[in-house]
Amino acid sequence: VSMINIFDRPLSDSGLLAKAIEDRVGAALLLVALSPVFFLIALAVRLDSAGPALFRQTRYGFNNEEFTVFKFRTMRTDSQPPPDDTLHGVEQARRDDPRTTRIGRLLRRTSLDELPQLLNVLAGNMSLVGPRPHAVAHKHQYSRIIDEYFSRHRVKPGITGWAQVNGLRGETDTPEKMRKRVEYDVYYIDHWSLIFDLRIL
């Protein structure tokens, strides 16, 4: 006999199917359409500073499972945070961060550094829309002080989300900023629909 509902799936079976189709088809079309942009950005990153075009970092996704997120590299290789730093913390990028390269500043300002996450969407560990995945160290830090933090992991993380289009993007240097972001993330999860996703996109 069921007595207590411990975990609610926010999306029904039909909702999960619809979102999966939205993600895979949307990511595939965007990758094809933006392939020239991908090539030009990758070339610019390589010419601007030594190091690879892509930056990889471990993040937490659906059901609190780890995955590797892809971004265009925006910082010098001698100042990049360790990809799996859970012990020493990760210094967040700030506005006018001295570690950022010239092309990196442009990519961050326009959010073009996030485009490689379309590969994560095709791989099935991210969605086009959902709560943004945070660095491992930040997840450990904020999950201890924000009650609803783990609610963000009831769905796949997204390239963009309801919090981001409402101005809650970039550095979260105070618990209050993160609480506000989590509040918007939980609202998105509780009110998900394809129309809501399209509105955000």
PDB file of C-alpha atoms in Angstrom:
ATOM      1  CA  VAL A   1       0.000   0.000   0.000  1.00  0.00           C
ATOM      2  CA  SER A   2       1.453   3.351  -1.038  1.00  0.00           C
ATOM      3  CA  MET A   3       1.701   5.679   1.947  1.00  0.00           C
ATOM      4  CA  ILE A   4       4.204   8.410   1.119  1.00  0.00           C
ATOM      5  CA  ASN A   5       5.155   9.804  -2.278  1.00  0.00           C
ATOM      6  CA  ILE A   6       8.912  10.281  -2.004  1.00  0.00           C
ATOM      7  CA  PHE A   7       9.688  11.360  -5.569  1.00  0.00           C
ATOM      8  CA  ASP A   8       7.390  12.759  -8.271  1.00  0.00           C
ATOM      9  CA  ARG A   9       8.288  12.488 -11.939  1.00  0.00           C
ATOM     10  CA  PRO A  10       7.606  16.013 -13.200  1.00  0.00           C
ATOM     11  CA  LEU A  11       7.010  14.813 -16.783  1.00  0.00           C
ATOM     12  CA  SER A  12       4.529  12.128 -17.859  1.00  0.00           C
ATOM     13  CA  ASP A  13       5.526   9.399 -20.336  1.00  0.00           C
ATOM     14  CA  SER A  14       4.079  11.427 -23.216  1.00  0.00           C
ATOM     15  CA  GLY A  15       5.845  14.546 -21.898  1.00  0.00           C
ATOM     16  CA  LEU A  16       9.176  12.729 -21.736  1.00  0.00           C
ATOM     17  CA  LEU A  17       8.718  11.518 -25.331  1.00  0.00           C
ATOM     18  CA  ALA A  18       7.762  14.977 -26.572  1.00  0.00           C
ATOM     19  CA  LYS A  19      10.745  16.613 -24.848  1.00  0.00           C
ATOM     20  CA  ALA A  20      13.123  13.922 -26.165  1.00  0.00           C
ATOM     21  CA  ILE A  21      11.931  14.553 -29.729  1.00  0.00           C
ATOM     22  CA  GLU A  22      12.200  18.315 -29.210  1.00  0.00           C
ATOM     23  CA  ASP A  23      15.772  17.935 -27.930  1.00  0.00           C
ATOM     24  CA  ARG A  24      17.145  15.503 -30.502  1.00  0.00           C
ATOM     25  CA  VAL A  25      15.500  17.081 -33.555  1.00  0.00           C
ATOM     26  CA  GLY A  26      16.224  20.623 -32.397  1.00  0.00           C
ATOM     27  CA  ALA A  27      19.866  19.892 -31.564  1.00  0.00           C
ATOM     28  CA  ALA A  28      20.460  18.089 -34.877  1.00  0.00           C
ATOM     29  CA  LEU A  29      18.946  20.945 -36.920  1.00  0.00           C
ATOM     30  CA  LEU A  30      20.880  23.564 -34.971  1.00  0.00           C
ATOM     31  CA  LEU A  31      24.176  21.695 -35.368  1.00  0.00           C
ATOM     32  CA  VAL A  32      23.706  21.481 -39.128  1.00  0.00           C
ATOM     33  CA  ALA A  33      22.620  25.110 -39.447  1.00  0.00           C
ATOM     34  CA  LEU A  34      25.384  26.426 -37.179  1.00  0.00           C
ATOM     35  CA  SER A  35      28.254  24.217 -38.397  1.00  0.00           C
ATOM     36  CA  PRO A  36      29.995  27.159 -40.163  1.00  0.00           C
ATOM     37  CA  VAL A  37      29.726  29.185 -36.937  1.00  0.00           C
ATOM     38  CA  PHE A  38      31.181  26.250 -34.958  1.00  0.00           C
ATOM     39  CA  PHE A  39      34.155  26.064 -37.327  1.00  0.00           C
ATOM     40  CA  LEU A  40      34.839  29.812 -37.227  1.00  0.00           C
ATOM     41  CA  ILE A  41      34.612  29.979 -33.419  1.00  0.00           C
ATOM     42  CA  ALA A  42      36.866  26.944 -32.976  1.00  0.00           C
ATOM     43  CA  LEU A  43      39.417  28.504 -35.350  1.00  0.00           C
ATOM     44  CA  ALA A  44      39.253  31.858 -33.535  1.00  0.00           C
ATOM     45  CA  VAL A  45      39.766  30.198 -30.131  1.00  0.00           C
ATOM     46  CA  ARG A  46      42.802  28.278 -31.377  1.00  0.00           C
ATOM     47  CA  LEU A  47      44.349  31.362 -33.020  1.00  0.00           C
ATOM     48  CA  ASP A  48      43.679  33.621 -30.020  1.00  0.00           C
ATOM     49  CA  SER A  49      45.542  31.519 -27.439  1.00  0.00           C
ATOM     50  CA  ALA A  50      47.338  28.208 -27.073  1.00  0.00           C
ATOM     51  CA  GLY A  51      45.212  25.208 -26.189  1.00  0.00           C
ATOM     52  CA  PRO A  52      42.224  23.194 -27.408  1.00  0.00           C
ATOM     53  CA  ALA A  53      39.080  24.804 -28.816  1.00  0.00           C
ATOM     54  CA  LEU A  54      36.804  22.870 -26.470  1.00  0.00           C
ATOM     55  CA  PHE A  55      36.759  22.872 -22.680  1.00  0.00           C
ATOM     56  CA  ARG A  56      35.412  19.845 -20.804  1.00  0.00           C
ATOM     57  CA  GLN A  57      34.188  19.808 -17.228  1.00  0.00           C
ATOM     58  CA  THR A  58      32.274  17.357 -15.014  1.00  0.00           C
ATOM     59  CA  ARG A  59      28.749  18.432 -14.065  1.00  0.00           C
ATOM     60  CA  TYR A  60      25.760  16.817 -12.383  1.00  0.00           C
ATOM     61  CA  GLY A  61      22.707  16.066 -14.501  1.00  0.00           C
ATOM     62  CA  PHE A  62      19.436  14.161 -14.276  1.00  0.00           C
ATOM     63  CA  ASN A  63      19.079  12.062 -11.119  1.00  0.00           C
ATOM     64  CA  ASN A  64      22.329  13.570  -9.804  1.00  0.00           C
ATOM     65  CA  GLU A  65      24.443  11.596 -12.302  1.00  0.00           C
ATOM     66  CA  GLU A  66      27.785  12.965 -13.492  1.00  0.00           C
ATOM     67  CA  PHE A  67      28.479  13.770 -17.143  1.00  0.00           C
ATOM     68  CA  THR A  68      31.046  15.760 -19.134  1.00  0.00           C
ATOM     69  CA  VAL A  69      29.833  19.112 -20.442  1.00  0.00           C
ATOM     70  CA  PHE A  70      31.370  20.757 -23.515  1.00  0.00           C
ATOM     71  CA  LYS A  71      32.035  24.461 -24.032  1.00  0.00           C
ATOM     72  CA  PHE A  72      34.239  26.570 -26.251  1.00  0.00           C
ATOM     73  CA  ARG A  73      37.319  27.461 -24.211  1.00  0.00           C
ATOM     74  CA  THR A  74      37.194  31.087 -23.026  1.00  0.00           C
ATOM     75  CA  MET A  75      40.175  31.180 -20.660  1.00  0.00           C
ATOM     76  CA  ARG A  76      43.907  30.724 -20.988  1.00  0.00           C
ATOM     77  CA  THR A  77      44.935  27.097 -20.474  1.00  0.00           C
ATOM     78  CA  ASP A  78      47.240  28.066 -17.590  1.00  0.00           C
ATOM     79  CA  SER A  79      44.273  29.543 -15.696  1.00  0.00           C
ATOM     80  CA  GLN A  80      41.495  27.019 -16.411  1.00  0.00           C
ATOM     81  CA  PRO A  81      39.957  25.449 -13.296  1.00  0.00           C
ATOM     82  CA  PRO A  82      40.667  21.720 -12.909  1.00  0.00           C
ATOM     83  CA  PRO A  83      37.962  19.713 -14.752  1.00  0.00           C
ATOM     84  CA  ASP A  84      37.047  17.630 -11.672  1.00  0.00           C
ATOM     85  CA  ASP A  85      37.966  19.889  -8.750  1.00  0.00           C
ATOM     86  CA  THR A  86      35.708  18.906  -5.847  1.00  0.00           C
ATOM     87  CA  LEU A  87      38.154  19.551  -3.019  1.00  0.00           C
ATOM     88  CA  HIS A  88      39.539  23.005  -3.561  1.00  0.00           C
ATOM     89  CA  GLY A  89      36.531  24.733  -5.105  1.00  0.00           C
ATOM     90  CA  VAL A  90      36.288  26.395  -8.481  1.00  0.00           C
ATOM     91  CA  GLU A  91      36.622  30.117  -8.813  1.00  0.00           C
ATOM     92  CA  GLN A  92      33.690  31.306 -10.899  1.00  0.00           C
ATOM     93  CA  ALA A  93      34.265  33.471 -13.929  1.00  0.00           C
ATOM     94  CA  ARG A  94      33.517  37.115 -13.190  1.00  0.00           C
ATOM     95  CA  ARG A  95      32.723  40.132 -15.333  1.00  0.00           C
ATOM     96  CA  ASP A  96      36.018  41.398 -16.829  1.00  0.00           C
ATOM     97  CA  ASP A  97      37.803  38.307 -15.486  1.00  0.00           C
ATOM     98  CA  PRO A  98      41.553  38.678 -16.208  1.00  0.00           C
ATOM     99  CA  ARG A  99      41.795  34.954 -17.007  1.00  0.00           C
ATOM    100  CA  THR A 100      39.480  35.330 -20.012  1.00  0.00           C
ATOM    101  CA  THR A 101      40.965  35.545 -23.507  1.00  0.00           C
ATOM    102  CA  ARG A 102      39.981  38.243 -26.010  1.00  0.00           C
ATOM    103  CA  ILE A 103      37.751  35.935 -28.032  1.00  0.00           C
ATOM    104  CA  GLY A 104      36.551  34.412 -24.764  1.00  0.00           C
ATOM    105  CA  ARG A 105      35.105  37.749 -23.636  1.00  0.00           C
ATOM    106  CA  LEU A 106      33.046  37.954 -26.817  1.00  0.00           C
ATOM    107  CA  LEU A 107      31.898  34.342 -26.519  1.00  0.00           C
ATOM    108  CA  ARG A 108      30.802  34.802 -22.897  1.00  0.00           C
ATOM    109  CA  ARG A 109      29.013  38.075 -23.612  1.00  0.00           C
ATOM    110  CA  THR A 110      27.002  36.452 -26.430  1.00  0.00           C
ATOM    111  CA  SER A 111      26.729  32.988 -24.764  1.00  0.00           C
ATOM    112  CA  LEU A 112      28.247  31.433 -27.907  1.00  0.00           C
ATOM    113  CA  ASP A 113      30.635  29.482 -25.653  1.00  0.00           C
ATOM    114  CA  GLU A 114      27.642  27.275 -24.759  1.00  0.00           C
ATOM    115  CA  LEU A 115      27.001  26.077 -28.346  1.00  0.00           C
ATOM    116  CA  PRO A 116      29.011  22.808 -28.039  1.00  0.00           C
ATOM    117  CA  GLN A 117      26.441  21.659 -25.489  1.00  0.00           C
ATOM    118  CA  LEU A 118      24.276  20.790 -28.486  1.00  0.00           C
ATOM    119  CA  LEU A 119      26.548  17.713 -28.588  1.00  0.00           C
ATOM    120  CA  ASN A 120      25.498  16.962 -24.994  1.00  0.00           C
ATOM    121  CA  VAL A 121      21.848  17.234 -26.052  1.00  0.00           C
ATOM    122  CA  LEU A 122      22.386  14.773 -28.898  1.00  0.00           C
ATOM    123  CA  ALA A 123      24.198  12.424 -26.496  1.00  0.00           C
ATOM    124  CA  GLY A 124      21.141  12.490 -24.247  1.00  0.00           C
ATOM    125  CA  ASN A 125      22.632  13.973 -21.065  1.00  0.00           C
ATOM    126  CA  MET A 126      21.281  17.517 -21.584  1.00  0.00           C
ATOM    127  CA  SER A 127      18.169  19.224 -22.955  1.00  0.00           C
ATOM    128  CA  LEU A 128      17.782  22.394 -24.979  1.00  0.00           C
ATOM    129  CA  VAL A 129      15.862  23.872 -22.024  1.00  0.00           C
ATOM    130  CA  GLY A 130      16.278  23.039 -18.350  1.00  0.00           C
ATOM    131  CA  PRO A 131      18.151  24.077 -15.199  1.00  0.00           C
ATOM    132  CA  ARG A 132      21.731  25.025 -16.007  1.00  0.00           C
ATOM    133  CA  PRO A 133      24.280  22.424 -14.819  1.00  0.00           C
ATOM    134  CA  HIS A 134      26.677  23.772 -12.200  1.00  0.00           C
ATOM    135  CA  ALA A 135      30.311  22.880 -11.545  1.00  0.00           C
ATOM    136  CA  VAL A 136      30.783  19.968  -9.133  1.00  0.00           C
ATOM    137  CA  ALA A 137      32.309  22.152  -6.411  1.00  0.00           C
ATOM    138  CA  HIS A 138      29.454  24.660  -6.616  1.00  0.00           C
ATOM    139  CA  LYS A 139      26.887  21.886  -6.406  1.00  0.00           C
ATOM    140  CA  HIS A 140      28.493  20.568  -3.201  1.00  0.00           C
ATOM    141  CA  GLN A 141      28.629  24.087  -1.774  1.00  0.00           C
ATOM    142  CA  TYR A 142      25.047  25.187  -2.451  1.00  0.00           C
ATOM    143  CA  SER A 143      23.271  21.865  -1.887  1.00  0.00           C
ATOM    144  CA  ARG A 144      24.187  22.179   1.810  1.00  0.00           C
ATOM    145  CA  ILE A 145      22.522  25.572   2.272  1.00  0.00           C
ATOM    146  CA  ILE A 146      19.598  25.625  -0.223  1.00  0.00           C
ATOM    147  CA  ASP A 147      16.784  23.211   0.610  1.00  0.00           C
ATOM    148  CA  GLU A 148      15.352  22.769  -2.904  1.00  0.00           C
ATOM    149  CA  TYR A 149      18.705  22.569  -4.682  1.00  0.00           C
ATOM    150  CA  PHE A 150      18.440  18.855  -5.485  1.00  0.00           C
ATOM    151  CA  SER A 151      14.982  19.407  -7.027  1.00  0.00           C
ATOM    152  CA  ARG A 152      16.835  20.796 -10.041  1.00  0.00           C
ATOM    153  CA  HIS A 153      18.009  17.255 -10.847  1.00  0.00           C
ATOM    154  CA  ARG A 154      14.497  15.905 -11.454  1.00  0.00           C
ATOM    155  CA  VAL A 155      14.962  16.762 -15.146  1.00  0.00           C
ATOM    156  CA  LYS A 156      17.932  16.950 -17.499  1.00  0.00           C
ATOM    157  CA  PRO A 157      19.959  20.164 -17.333  1.00  0.00           C
ATOM    158  CA  GLY A 158      19.572  22.583 -20.221  1.00  0.00           C
ATOM    159  CA  ILE A 159      21.606  24.870 -22.442  1.00  0.00           C
ATOM    160  CA  THR A 160      19.260  27.646 -21.366  1.00  0.00           C
ATOM    161  CA  GLY A 161      16.453  27.863 -18.852  1.00  0.00           C
ATOM    162  CA  TRP A 162      13.708  29.924 -17.254  1.00  0.00           C
ATOM    163  CA  ALA A 163      16.192  31.421 -14.779  1.00  0.00           C
ATOM    164  CA  GLN A 164      18.580  32.521 -17.528  1.00  0.00           C
ATOM    165  CA  VAL A 165      15.966  34.291 -19.673  1.00  0.00           C
ATOM    166  CA  ASN A 166      14.869  36.152 -16.545  1.00  0.00           C
ATOM    167  CA  GLY A 167      18.349  37.603 -16.078  1.00  0.00           C
ATOM    168  CA  LEU A 168      19.681  35.048 -13.568  1.00  0.00           C
ATOM    169  CA  ARG A 169      22.825  34.057 -15.434  1.00  0.00           C
ATOM    170  CA  GLY A 170      26.547  34.391 -14.938  1.00  0.00           C
ATOM    171  CA  GLU A 171      28.302  34.528 -11.580  1.00  0.00           C
ATOM    172  CA  THR A 172      26.418  33.377  -8.468  1.00  0.00           C
ATOM    173  CA  ASP A 173      28.664  34.879  -5.795  1.00  0.00           C
ATOM    174  CA  THR A 174      26.052  34.912  -3.012  1.00  0.00           C
ATOM    175  CA  PRO A 175      23.650  32.258  -1.665  1.00  0.00           C
ATOM    176  CA  GLU A 176      20.735  34.615  -2.382  1.00  0.00           C
ATOM    177  CA  LYS A 177      21.561  34.714  -6.095  1.00  0.00           C
ATOM    178  CA  MET A 178      21.644  30.930  -6.205  1.00  0.00           C
ATOM    179  CA  ARG A 179      18.384  30.655  -4.221  1.00  0.00           C
ATOM    180  CA  LYS A 180      16.678  32.892  -6.765  1.00  0.00           C
ATOM    181  CA  ARG A 181      18.024  30.788  -9.629  1.00  0.00           C
ATOM    182  CA  VAL A 182      16.843  27.580  -7.945  1.00  0.00           C
ATOM    183  CA  GLU A 183      13.411  29.156  -7.397  1.00  0.00           C
ATOM    184  CA  TYR A 184      13.041  29.784 -11.131  1.00  0.00           C
ATOM    185  CA  ASP A 185      14.389  26.314 -11.983  1.00  0.00           C
ATOM    186  CA  VAL A 186      11.845  24.613  -9.720  1.00  0.00           C
ATOM    187  CA  TYR A 187       9.049  26.740 -11.198  1.00  0.00           C
ATOM    188  CA  TYR A 188      10.075  25.612 -14.695  1.00  0.00           C
ATOM    189  CA  ILE A 189      10.073  21.945 -13.669  1.00  0.00           C
ATOM    190  CA  ASP A 190       6.669  22.195 -11.999  1.00  0.00           C
ATOM    191  CA  HIS A 191       5.082  24.042 -14.967  1.00  0.00           C
ATOM    192  CA  TRP A 192       6.803  22.346 -17.909  1.00  0.00           C
ATOM    193  CA  SER A 193       5.141  22.222 -21.309  1.00  0.00           C
ATOM    194  CA  LEU A 194       6.321  22.284 -24.927  1.00  0.00           C
ATOM    195  CA  ILE A 195       4.840  25.778 -25.266  1.00  0.00           C
ATOM    196  CA  PHE A 196       6.848  26.886 -22.207  1.00  0.00           C
ATOM    197  CA  ASP A 197      10.046  25.450 -23.773  1.00  0.00           C
ATOM    198  CA  LEU A 198       9.387  27.235 -27.070  1.00  0.00           C
ATOM    199  CA  ARG A 199       8.743  30.480 -25.216  1.00  0.00           C
ATOM    200  CA  ILE A 200      12.104  30.155 -23.431  1.00  0.00           C
ATOM    201  CA  LEU A 201      13.959  29.239 -26.624  1.00  0.00           C
TER     202      LEU A 201
END
